[in-house]
Amino acid sequence: MVEFTVPEVDYTRYTNRQLAAIPLAVLAVALLIIAGWFVMTGSPVNQGIAFTGGTEVQVAIDGPQGEAEQQIRAAFSAEPESIRSVPAQSVYVVTFQSETGSVGATELEQQAEAAGLDVRSISTVSASFGGDTQTLALGGLAVAFLGMSVLVFAMFRVFVPSIAVVISAFSDIMIPLALMNVLGIELSLGTVAALLMLIGYSVDSDILLNNHILRRSGDFYESTYRAMRTGVTMTLTSIVAMVVMTITATLFGIQLLAAIGTVLVFGLATDLMNTYMLNLSLLRWYKFEGVNR
């Protein structure tokens, strides 16, 4: 594993309120973005065709991107939901939502070929199947989060350290979701998998910190620094790996991996903030003030 030098932060310079203020403010902004998106679109996050149903057509066409996109739009009778270019290739991914009406995959393929487009692949997801997939995927995410919460409370059996882990994990999911809306990343099976991975990453770093502070001997700040050396190194290594994967996937036009990598990079960066600011402030309050009340 790559070795990172973790600077020893002087936490005595900051109050618990100061440490918790930034993570909570960022979480509040993320929740406002998600709520606003829900009000405007009826969904807290943009959903891909895997959940809404629709057709995805990959076509090859030469020429400047602007002209190619105009030619693609003119080729179909239905308006595309999105047109994404694949860098370093003359391939475009054209997405049609299920609301396009009676235009089916066969008709779209015929229209593309009639316009001189080279159809590389075409796939369709029905609206009913997409709805079932959405229910299953989001249900699995909710069950995973609930199971994690129950396990954490069973492990520590104390409210404040346990709720600190749960709040951090909740924030680690909400902030990337809000950023997905801002960056135009759709919710798909791949990004749901990334969110599930973030639950695991968050719990790892938070439990590591809690164990060092609550169950090991030594000064509070000594235990914090020991946990940080392992936890920060682990998280930064993962961030570097995800950045490399995202760049590579983008260059080769693998949109699914690029989306997963982007969500994980933002989620892991969020986890660093939540673990060593929000979680730590709650643990310090519990150790020095909460247990004495």
PDB file of C-alpha atoms in Angstrom:
ATOM      1  CA  MET A   1       0.000   0.000   0.000  1.00  0.00           C
ATOM      2  CA  VAL A   2       1.214   3.537  -0.772  1.00  0.00           C
ATOM      3  CA  GLU A   3       2.594   5.280   2.314  1.00  0.00           C
ATOM      4  CA  PHE A   4       1.340   8.823   2.936  1.00  0.00           C
ATOM      5  CA  THR A   5       2.754  11.182   5.542  1.00  0.00           C
ATOM      6  CA  VAL A   6      -0.144  12.268   7.731  1.00  0.00           C
ATOM      7  CA  PRO A   7       0.470  15.628   9.443  1.00  0.00           C
ATOM      8  CA  GLU A   8      -0.321  15.710  13.156  1.00  0.00           C
ATOM      9  CA  VAL A   9      -3.247  18.103  13.455  1.00  0.00           C
ATOM     10  CA  ASP A  10      -3.429  20.224  16.609  1.00  0.00           C
ATOM     11  CA  TYR A  11      -7.077  19.589  17.432  1.00  0.00           C
ATOM     12  CA  THR A  12      -6.799  21.544  20.695  1.00  0.00           C
ATOM     13  CA  ARG A  13      -6.923  24.757  18.635  1.00  0.00           C
ATOM     14  CA  TYR A  14     -10.506  24.033  17.560  1.00  0.00           C
ATOM     15  CA  THR A  15     -13.705  23.652  19.538  1.00  0.00           C
ATOM     16  CA  ASN A  16     -16.129  20.822  18.870  1.00  0.00           C
ATOM     17  CA  ARG A  17     -18.549  23.276  17.268  1.00  0.00           C
ATOM     18  CA  GLN A  18     -15.862  24.544  14.910  1.00  0.00           C
ATOM     19  CA  LEU A  19     -14.939  21.006  13.855  1.00  0.00           C
ATOM     20  CA  ALA A  20     -18.547  19.955  13.266  1.00  0.00           C
ATOM     21  CA  ALA A  21     -19.665  23.186  11.570  1.00  0.00           C
ATOM     22  CA  ILE A  22     -18.083  22.573   8.152  1.00  0.00           C
ATOM     23  CA  PRO A  23     -19.261  18.950   7.648  1.00  0.00           C
ATOM     24  CA  LEU A  24     -22.765  19.826   8.828  1.00  0.00           C
ATOM     25  CA  ALA A  25     -22.907  22.898   6.577  1.00  0.00           C
ATOM     26  CA  VAL A  26     -21.815  20.859   3.549  1.00  0.00           C
ATOM     27  CA  LEU A  27     -24.416  18.193   4.414  1.00  0.00           C
ATOM     28  CA  ALA A  28     -27.120  20.866   4.713  1.00  0.00           C
ATOM     29  CA  VAL A  29     -26.244  22.271   1.279  1.00  0.00           C
ATOM     30  CA  ALA A  30     -26.305  18.752  -0.207  1.00  0.00           C
ATOM     31  CA  LEU A  31     -29.751  18.068   1.280  1.00  0.00           C
ATOM     32  CA  LEU A  32     -31.029  21.388  -0.101  1.00  0.00           C
ATOM     33  CA  ILE A  33     -29.771  20.466  -3.586  1.00  0.00           C
ATOM     34  CA  ILE A  34     -31.435  17.045  -3.398  1.00  0.00           C
ATOM     35  CA  ALA A  35     -34.694  18.547  -2.091  1.00  0.00           C
ATOM     36  CA  GLY A  36     -34.660  21.227  -4.799  1.00  0.00           C
ATOM     37  CA  TRP A  37     -34.024  18.607  -7.460  1.00  0.00           C
ATOM     38  CA  PHE A  38     -36.961  16.582  -6.167  1.00  0.00           C
ATOM     39  CA  VAL A  39     -39.254  19.610  -6.310  1.00  0.00           C
ATOM     40  CA  MET A  40     -38.195  20.443  -9.892  1.00  0.00           C
ATOM     41  CA  THR A  41     -38.043  16.956 -11.392  1.00  0.00           C
ATOM     42  CA  GLY A  42     -40.031  14.689  -9.071  1.00  0.00           C
ATOM     43  CA  SER A  43     -36.910  12.637  -8.323  1.00  0.00           C
ATOM     44  CA  PRO A  44     -34.061  13.390  -5.881  1.00  0.00           C
ATOM     45  CA  VAL A  45     -31.471  12.482  -8.524  1.00  0.00           C
ATOM     46  CA  ASN A  46     -31.357  12.016 -12.289  1.00  0.00           C
ATOM     47  CA  GLN A  47     -32.103   8.397 -13.155  1.00  0.00           C
ATOM     48  CA  GLY A  48     -30.641   6.428 -16.028  1.00  0.00           C
ATOM     49  CA  ILE A  49     -32.593   4.217 -18.398  1.00  0.00           C
ATOM     50  CA  ALA A  50     -31.824   1.190 -16.228  1.00  0.00           C
ATOM     51  CA  PHE A  51     -34.385   2.655 -13.795  1.00  0.00           C
ATOM     52  CA  THR A  52     -36.716   4.682 -16.007  1.00  0.00           C
ATOM     53  CA  GLY A  53     -36.746   2.451 -19.080  1.00  0.00           C
ATOM     54  CA  GLY A  54     -35.640   3.495 -22.541  1.00  0.00           C
ATOM     55  CA  THR A  55     -33.301   2.727 -25.418  1.00  0.00           C
ATOM     56  CA  GLU A  56     -29.584   3.323 -25.826  1.00  0.00           C
ATOM     57  CA  VAL A  57     -28.079   3.443 -29.316  1.00  0.00           C
ATOM     58  CA  GLN A  58     -24.354   3.622 -30.040  1.00  0.00           C
ATOM     59  CA  VAL A  59     -23.541   5.074 -33.446  1.00  0.00           C
ATOM     60  CA  ALA A  60     -20.296   5.881 -35.239  1.00  0.00           C
ATOM     61  CA  ILE A  61     -19.991   9.102 -37.230  1.00  0.00           C
ATOM     62  CA  ASP A  62     -17.057  11.195 -38.426  1.00  0.00           C
ATOM     63  CA  GLY A  63     -16.748  14.958 -38.264  1.00  0.00           C
ATOM     64  CA  PRO A  64     -16.676  17.726 -35.637  1.00  0.00           C
ATOM     65  CA  GLN A  65     -18.680  17.001 -32.514  1.00  0.00           C
ATOM     66  CA  GLY A  66     -21.180  19.832 -32.993  1.00  0.00           C
ATOM     67  CA  GLU A  67     -22.013  18.821 -36.554  1.00  0.00           C
ATOM     68  CA  ALA A  68     -22.146  15.140 -35.592  1.00  0.00           C
ATOM     69  CA  GLU A  69     -24.646  15.820 -32.810  1.00  0.00           C
ATOM     70  CA  GLN A  70     -26.843  17.854 -35.160  1.00  0.00           C
ATOM     71  CA  GLN A  71     -26.798  15.024 -37.697  1.00  0.00           C
ATOM     72  CA  ILE A  72     -27.697  12.522 -34.979  1.00  0.00           C
ATOM     73  CA  ARG A  73     -30.656  14.608 -33.763  1.00  0.00           C
ATOM     74  CA  ALA A  74     -31.887  15.027 -37.327  1.00  0.00           C
ATOM     75  CA  ALA A  75     -31.706  11.277 -37.952  1.00  0.00           C
ATOM     76  CA  PHE A  76     -34.356  10.329 -35.390  1.00  0.00           C
ATOM     77  CA  SER A  77     -38.030  11.220 -35.225  1.00  0.00           C
ATOM     78  CA  ALA A  78     -37.867  11.149 -31.410  1.00  0.00           C
ATOM     79  CA  GLU A  79     -35.845  13.707 -29.475  1.00  0.00           C
ATOM     80  CA  PRO A  80     -32.827  12.066 -27.740  1.00  0.00           C
ATOM     81  CA  GLU A  81     -32.632  12.421 -23.981  1.00  0.00           C
ATOM     82  CA  SER A  82     -28.858  12.750 -24.191  1.00  0.00           C
ATOM     83  CA  ILE A  83     -25.968  12.391 -26.636  1.00  0.00           C
ATOM     84  CA  ARG A  84     -22.569  11.528 -25.187  1.00  0.00           C
ATOM     85  CA  SER A  85     -19.387  11.357 -27.210  1.00  0.00           C
ATOM     86  CA  VAL A  86     -16.700   8.760 -26.534  1.00  0.00           C
ATOM     87  CA  PRO A  87     -13.305  10.506 -26.376  1.00  0.00           C
ATOM     88  CA  ALA A  88     -10.636   9.340 -28.821  1.00  0.00           C
ATOM     89  CA  GLN A  89     -13.340   7.569 -30.869  1.00  0.00           C
ATOM     90  CA  SER A  90     -15.972   8.639 -33.385  1.00  0.00           C
ATOM     91  CA  VAL A  91     -18.716   6.951 -31.363  1.00  0.00           C
ATOM     92  CA  TYR A  92     -21.733   8.611 -29.755  1.00  0.00           C
ATOM     93  CA  VAL A  93     -24.070   7.117 -27.163  1.00  0.00           C
ATOM     94  CA  VAL A  94     -27.647   8.273 -27.844  1.00  0.00           C
ATOM     95  CA  THR A  95     -30.226   7.736 -25.105  1.00  0.00           C
ATOM     96  CA  PHE A  96     -34.002   7.769 -25.524  1.00  0.00           C
ATOM     97  CA  GLN A  97     -36.267   7.615 -22.494  1.00  0.00           C
ATOM     98  CA  SER A  98     -39.336   5.379 -22.541  1.00  0.00           C
ATOM     99  CA  GLU A  99     -41.528   8.494 -22.864  1.00  0.00           C
ATOM    100  CA  THR A 100     -40.486   8.835 -26.536  1.00  0.00           C
ATOM    101  CA  GLY A 101     -43.763   7.107 -27.366  1.00  0.00           C
ATOM    102  CA  SER A 102     -44.222   4.343 -29.879  1.00  0.00           C
ATOM    103  CA  VAL A 103     -40.725   4.619 -31.407  1.00  0.00           C
ATOM    104  CA  GLY A 104     -39.136   1.236 -30.675  1.00  0.00           C
ATOM    105  CA  ALA A 105     -35.578  -0.020 -30.898  1.00  0.00           C
ATOM    106  CA  THR A 106     -36.077  -1.493 -34.373  1.00  0.00           C
ATOM    107  CA  GLU A 107     -37.467   1.755 -35.752  1.00  0.00           C
ATOM    108  CA  LEU A 108     -34.662   3.785 -34.160  1.00  0.00           C
ATOM    109  CA  GLU A 109     -32.084   1.461 -35.705  1.00  0.00           C
ATOM    110  CA  GLN A 110     -33.731   1.802 -39.134  1.00  0.00           C
ATOM    111  CA  GLN A 111     -33.783   5.600 -38.830  1.00  0.00           C
ATOM    112  CA  ALA A 112     -30.108   5.673 -37.887  1.00  0.00           C
ATOM    113  CA  GLU A 113     -29.083   3.457 -40.800  1.00  0.00           C
ATOM    114  CA  ALA A 114     -31.238   5.481 -43.232  1.00  0.00           C
ATOM    115  CA  ALA A 115     -29.374   8.626 -42.125  1.00  0.00           C
ATOM    116  CA  GLY A 116     -26.029   6.980 -42.854  1.00  0.00           C
ATOM    117  CA  LEU A 117     -25.074   6.332 -39.230  1.00  0.00           C
ATOM    118  CA  ASP A 118     -23.127   3.201 -38.379  1.00  0.00           C
ATOM    119  CA  VAL A 119     -25.063   1.501 -35.567  1.00  0.00           C
ATOM    120  CA  ARG A 120     -22.610  -0.253 -33.259  1.00  0.00           C
ATOM    121  CA  SER A 121     -25.075  -1.497 -30.645  1.00  0.00           C
ATOM    122  CA  ILE A 122     -28.600  -0.972 -29.385  1.00  0.00           C
ATOM    123  CA  SER A 123     -30.216  -1.972 -26.084  1.00  0.00           C
ATOM    124  CA  THR A 124     -33.662  -1.454 -24.582  1.00  0.00           C
ATOM    125  CA  VAL A 125     -35.064  -1.542 -21.041  1.00  0.00           C
ATOM    126  CA  SER A 126     -38.832  -1.562 -20.542  1.00  0.00           C
ATOM    127  CA  ALA A 127     -40.362   0.956 -18.153  1.00  0.00           C
ATOM    128  CA  SER A 128     -41.846  -1.772 -15.928  1.00  0.00           C
ATOM    129  CA  PHE A 129     -38.564  -3.662 -15.691  1.00  0.00           C
ATOM    130  CA  GLY A 130     -36.737  -0.400 -14.959  1.00  0.00           C
ATOM    131  CA  GLY A 131     -39.186   0.366 -12.156  1.00  0.00           C
ATOM    132  CA  ASP A 132     -38.665  -3.077 -10.630  1.00  0.00           C
ATOM    133  CA  THR A 133     -34.894  -2.654 -10.904  1.00  0.00           C
ATOM    134  CA  GLN A 134     -35.082   0.739  -9.225  1.00  0.00           C
ATOM    135  CA  THR A 135     -37.123  -0.647  -6.326  1.00  0.00           C
ATOM    136  CA  LEU A 136     -34.715  -3.540  -5.855  1.00  0.00           C
ATOM    137  CA  ALA A 137     -31.567  -1.407  -6.062  1.00  0.00           C
ATOM    138  CA  LEU A 138     -32.741   1.388  -3.772  1.00  0.00           C
ATOM    139  CA  GLY A 139     -34.275  -1.153  -1.389  1.00  0.00           C
ATOM    140  CA  GLY A 140     -30.931  -2.923  -1.225  1.00  0.00           C
ATOM    141  CA  LEU A 141     -29.191   0.385  -0.478  1.00  0.00           C
ATOM    142  CA  ALA A 142     -31.656   1.136   2.339  1.00  0.00           C
ATOM    143  CA  VAL A 143     -31.312  -2.368   3.816  1.00  0.00           C
ATOM    144  CA  ALA A 144     -27.505  -2.118   3.679  1.00  0.00           C
ATOM    145  CA  PHE A 145     -27.558   1.224   5.498  1.00  0.00           C
ATOM    146  CA  LEU A 146     -30.021  -0.070   8.108  1.00  0.00           C
ATOM    147  CA  GLY A 147     -27.981  -3.232   8.623  1.00  0.00           C
ATOM    148  CA  MET A 148     -24.806  -1.161   9.032  1.00  0.00           C
ATOM    149  CA  SER A 149     -26.524   1.044  11.620  1.00  0.00           C
ATOM    150  CA  VAL A 150     -27.762  -1.937  13.649  1.00  0.00           C
ATOM    151  CA  LEU A 151     -24.315  -3.536  13.548  1.00  0.00           C
ATOM    152  CA  VAL A 152     -22.608  -0.332  14.716  1.00  0.00           C
ATOM    153  CA  PHE A 153     -25.008   0.103  17.642  1.00  0.00           C
ATOM    154  CA  ALA A 154     -24.546  -3.564  18.583  1.00  0.00           C
ATOM    155  CA  MET A 155     -20.766  -3.162  18.425  1.00  0.00           C
ATOM    156  CA  PHE A 156     -20.383  -0.027  20.586  1.00  0.00           C
ATOM    157  CA  ARG A 157     -23.637  -0.137  22.617  1.00  0.00           C
ATOM    158  CA  VAL A 158     -23.257   3.569  23.384  1.00  0.00           C
ATOM    159  CA  PHE A 159     -25.406   6.157  21.664  1.00  0.00           C
ATOM    160  CA  VAL A 160     -23.003   9.008  20.858  1.00  0.00           C
ATOM    161  CA  PRO A 161     -20.132   6.998  19.276  1.00  0.00           C
ATOM    162  CA  SER A 162     -22.652   4.876  17.377  1.00  0.00           C
ATOM    163  CA  ILE A 163     -24.707   7.785  16.033  1.00  0.00           C
ATOM    164  CA  ALA A 164     -21.472   9.520  15.010  1.00  0.00           C
ATOM    165  CA  VAL A 165     -20.693   6.623  12.661  1.00  0.00           C
ATOM    166  CA  VAL A 166     -24.243   6.563  11.283  1.00  0.00           C
ATOM    167  CA  ILE A 167     -24.328  10.338  10.648  1.00  0.00           C
ATOM    168  CA  SER A 168     -20.952  10.193   8.908  1.00  0.00           C
ATOM    169  CA  ALA A 169     -22.094   7.335   6.671  1.00  0.00           C
ATOM    170  CA  PHE A 170     -25.350   9.180   5.880  1.00  0.00           C
ATOM    171  CA  SER A 171     -23.399  12.288   4.901  1.00  0.00           C
ATOM    172  CA  ASP A 172     -20.991  10.200   2.802  1.00  0.00           C
ATOM    173  CA  ILE A 173     -23.979   9.131   0.688  1.00  0.00           C
ATOM    174  CA  MET A 174     -25.955  12.396   0.539  1.00  0.00           C
ATOM    175  CA  ILE A 175     -23.082  14.651  -0.558  1.00  0.00           C
ATOM    176  CA  PRO A 176     -22.082  12.485  -3.574  1.00  0.00           C
ATOM    177  CA  LEU A 177     -25.777  12.219  -4.521  1.00  0.00           C
ATOM    178  CA  ALA A 178     -26.036  16.022  -4.588  1.00  0.00           C
ATOM    179  CA  LEU A 179     -22.837  16.252  -6.627  1.00  0.00           C
ATOM    180  CA  MET A 180     -24.263  13.733  -9.104  1.00  0.00           C
ATOM    181  CA  ASN A 181     -27.077  16.200  -9.774  1.00  0.00           C
ATOM    182  CA  VAL A 182     -24.637  19.084 -10.179  1.00  0.00           C
ATOM    183  CA  LEU A 183     -22.320  17.128 -12.489  1.00  0.00           C
ATOM    184  CA  GLY A 184     -25.080  15.475 -14.502  1.00  0.00           C
ATOM    185  CA  ILE A 185     -24.239  11.912 -13.438  1.00  0.00           C
ATOM    186  CA  GLU A 186     -27.265   9.638 -13.636  1.00  0.00           C
ATOM    187  CA  LEU A 187     -28.294   7.143 -10.981  1.00  0.00           C
ATOM    188  CA  SER A 188     -27.664   3.691 -12.416  1.00  0.00           C
ATOM    189  CA  LEU A 189     -26.858   0.227 -11.162  1.00  0.00           C
ATOM    190  CA  GLY A 190     -23.196   1.207 -11.282  1.00  0.00           C
ATOM    191  CA  THR A 191     -23.574   4.352  -9.198  1.00  0.00           C
ATOM    192  CA  VAL A 192     -25.803   2.494  -6.711  1.00  0.00           C
ATOM    193  CA  ALA A 193     -22.936   0.000  -6.343  1.00  0.00           C
ATOM    194  CA  ALA A 194     -20.588   2.944  -5.726  1.00  0.00           C
ATOM    195  CA  LEU A 195     -22.882   4.237  -2.971  1.00  0.00           C
ATOM    196  CA  LEU A 196     -22.920   0.778  -1.381  1.00  0.00           C
ATOM    197  CA  MET A 197     -19.119   0.779  -1.463  1.00  0.00           C
ATOM    198  CA  LEU A 198     -19.103   4.191   0.239  1.00  0.00           C
ATOM    199  CA  ILE A 199     -21.053   2.735   3.160  1.00  0.00           C
ATOM    200  CA  GLY A 200     -18.286   0.173   3.594  1.00  0.00           C
ATOM    201  CA  TYR A 201     -15.486   2.738   3.268  1.00  0.00           C
ATOM    202  CA  SER A 202     -17.180   5.066   5.749  1.00  0.00           C
ATOM    203  CA  VAL A 203     -17.756   2.376   8.334  1.00  0.00           C
ATOM    204  CA  ASP A 204     -14.145   1.162   8.043  1.00  0.00           C
ATOM    205  CA  SER A 205     -12.592   4.542   8.800  1.00  0.00           C
ATOM    206  CA  ASP A 206     -15.124   5.527  11.463  1.00  0.00           C
ATOM    207  CA  ILE A 207     -14.922   2.237  13.348  1.00  0.00           C
ATOM    208  CA  LEU A 208     -11.127   2.409  13.187  1.00  0.00           C
ATOM    209  CA  LEU A 209     -11.210   5.855  14.805  1.00  0.00           C
ATOM    210  CA  ASN A 210     -13.798   4.850  17.413  1.00  0.00           C
ATOM    211  CA  ASN A 211     -11.890   1.699  18.371  1.00  0.00           C
ATOM    212  CA  HIS A 212      -8.613   3.562  18.848  1.00  0.00           C
ATOM    213  CA  ILE A 213     -10.226   6.234  21.013  1.00  0.00           C
ATOM    214  CA  LEU A 214     -12.697   4.169  23.026  1.00  0.00           C
ATOM    215  CA  ARG A 215     -11.037   0.770  23.400  1.00  0.00           C
ATOM    216  CA  ARG A 216      -7.296   1.361  23.385  1.00  0.00           C
ATOM    217  CA  SER A 217      -5.138   2.865  26.085  1.00  0.00           C
ATOM    218  CA  GLY A 218      -3.416   6.190  25.642  1.00  0.00           C
ATOM    219  CA  ASP A 219      -4.144   9.875  25.379  1.00  0.00           C
ATOM    220  CA  PHE A 220      -7.149  10.952  23.262  1.00  0.00           C
ATOM    221  CA  TYR A 221      -5.056  12.819  20.711  1.00  0.00           C
ATOM    222  CA  GLU A 222      -2.419  10.081  20.647  1.00  0.00           C
ATOM    223  CA  SER A 223      -5.095   7.533  19.803  1.00  0.00           C
ATOM    224  CA  THR A 224      -6.552   9.893  17.194  1.00  0.00           C
ATOM    225  CA  TYR A 225      -3.220  10.276  15.430  1.00  0.00           C
ATOM    226  CA  ARG A 226      -2.619   6.500  15.432  1.00  0.00           C
ATOM    227  CA  ALA A 227      -6.007   5.956  13.817  1.00  0.00           C
ATOM    228  CA  MET A 228      -5.390   8.757  11.290  1.00  0.00           C
ATOM    229  CA  ARG A 229      -2.101   7.270  10.124  1.00  0.00           C
ATOM    230  CA  THR A 230      -3.886   4.097   9.065  1.00  0.00           C
ATOM    231  CA  GLY A 231      -7.247   5.557   8.067  1.00  0.00           C
ATOM    232  CA  VAL A 232      -5.996   8.506   6.017  1.00  0.00           C
ATOM    233  CA  THR A 233      -3.415   6.348   4.234  1.00  0.00           C
ATOM    234  CA  MET A 234      -6.110   3.797   3.390  1.00  0.00           C
ATOM    235  CA  THR A 235      -8.541   6.434   2.089  1.00  0.00           C
ATOM    236  CA  LEU A 236      -5.979   8.443   0.095  1.00  0.00           C
ATOM    237  CA  THR A 237      -4.732   5.246  -1.542  1.00  0.00           C
ATOM    238  CA  SER A 238      -8.291   4.458  -2.599  1.00  0.00           C
ATOM    239  CA  ILE A 239      -8.791   8.007  -3.913  1.00  0.00           C
ATOM    240  CA  VAL A 240      -5.663   7.790  -6.054  1.00  0.00           C
ATOM    241  CA  ALA A 241      -6.786   4.436  -7.463  1.00  0.00           C
ATOM    242  CA  MET A 242     -10.264   5.797  -8.247  1.00  0.00           C
ATOM    243  CA  VAL A 243      -8.827   8.923  -9.931  1.00  0.00           C
ATOM    244  CA  VAL A 244      -6.678   6.739 -12.194  1.00  0.00           C
ATOM    245  CA  MET A 245      -9.667   4.527 -13.003  1.00  0.00           C
ATOM    246  CA  THR A 246     -11.887   7.534 -13.751  1.00  0.00           C
ATOM    247  CA  ILE A 247      -9.353   9.146 -16.103  1.00  0.00           C
ATOM    248  CA  THR A 248      -8.678   5.867 -17.912  1.00  0.00           C
ATOM    249  CA  ALA A 249     -12.373   5.019 -18.242  1.00  0.00           C
ATOM    250  CA  THR A 250     -13.130   8.503 -19.568  1.00  0.00           C
ATOM    251  CA  LEU A 251     -10.387   8.286 -22.195  1.00  0.00           C
ATOM    252  CA  PHE A 252     -11.649   4.902 -23.398  1.00  0.00           C
ATOM    253  CA  GLY A 253     -15.312   5.932 -23.250  1.00  0.00           C
ATOM    254  CA  ILE A 254     -16.345   3.503 -20.503  1.00  0.00           C
ATOM    255  CA  GLN A 255     -19.041   5.729 -19.020  1.00  0.00           C
ATOM    256  CA  LEU A 256     -20.114   3.289 -16.290  1.00  0.00           C
ATOM    257  CA  LEU A 257     -16.639   3.016 -14.744  1.00  0.00           C
ATOM    258  CA  ALA A 258     -16.081   6.755 -15.114  1.00  0.00           C
ATOM    259  CA  ALA A 259     -19.319   7.462 -13.209  1.00  0.00           C
ATOM    260  CA  ILE A 260     -18.457   4.931 -10.490  1.00  0.00           C
ATOM    261  CA  GLY A 261     -14.969   6.386 -10.097  1.00  0.00           C
ATOM    262  CA  THR A 262     -16.240   9.968  -9.898  1.00  0.00           C
ATOM    263  CA  VAL A 263     -18.814   9.116  -7.224  1.00  0.00           C
ATOM    264  CA  LEU A 264     -16.206   7.223  -5.197  1.00  0.00           C
ATOM    265  CA  VAL A 265     -13.627  10.023  -5.410  1.00  0.00           C
ATOM    266  CA  PHE A 266     -16.097  12.591  -4.071  1.00  0.00           C
ATOM    267  CA  GLY A 267     -17.459  10.141  -1.514  1.00  0.00           C
ATOM    268  CA  LEU A 268     -14.026   9.219  -0.178  1.00  0.00           C
ATOM    269  CA  ALA A 269     -13.003  12.874   0.064  1.00  0.00           C
ATOM    270  CA  THR A 270     -16.239  13.501   1.965  1.00  0.00           C
ATOM    271  CA  ASP A 271     -15.423  10.581   4.259  1.00  0.00           C
ATOM    272  CA  LEU A 272     -12.102  12.190   5.247  1.00  0.00           C
ATOM    273  CA  MET A 273     -13.933  15.365   6.248  1.00  0.00           C
ATOM    274  CA  ASN A 274     -16.709  13.580   8.136  1.00  0.00           C
ATOM    275  CA  THR A 275     -14.465  11.108   9.958  1.00  0.00           C
ATOM    276  CA  TYR A 276     -11.773  13.496  11.189  1.00  0.00           C
ATOM    277  CA  MET A 277     -13.978  16.522  11.807  1.00  0.00           C
ATOM    278  CA  LEU A 278     -17.598  15.532  12.486  1.00  0.00           C
ATOM    279  CA  ASN A 279     -17.071  12.078  14.023  1.00  0.00           C
ATOM    280  CA  LEU A 280     -14.026  13.258  15.969  1.00  0.00           C
ATOM    281  CA  SER A 281     -15.860  16.250  17.424  1.00  0.00           C
ATOM    282  CA  LEU A 282     -18.671  13.994  18.689  1.00  0.00           C
ATOM    283  CA  LEU A 283     -16.189  11.525  20.174  1.00  0.00           C
ATOM    284  CA  ARG A 284     -14.267  14.299  21.932  1.00  0.00           C
ATOM    285  CA  TRP A 285     -17.492  15.739  23.334  1.00  0.00           C
ATOM    286  CA  TYR A 286     -18.463  12.257  24.548  1.00  0.00           C
ATOM    287  CA  LYS A 287     -15.064  11.560  26.152  1.00  0.00           C
ATOM    288  CA  PHE A 288     -14.596  14.873  27.928  1.00  0.00           C
ATOM    289  CA  GLU A 289     -18.113  16.170  28.509  1.00  0.00           C
ATOM    290  CA  GLY A 290     -20.828  13.658  27.698  1.00  0.00           C
ATOM    291  CA  VAL A 291     -19.689  10.828  29.977  1.00  0.00           C
ATOM    292  CA  ASN A 292     -19.427  13.179  32.942  1.00  0.00           C
ATOM    293  CA  ARG A 293     -23.067  14.302  32.767  1.00  0.00           C
TER     294      ARG A 293
END
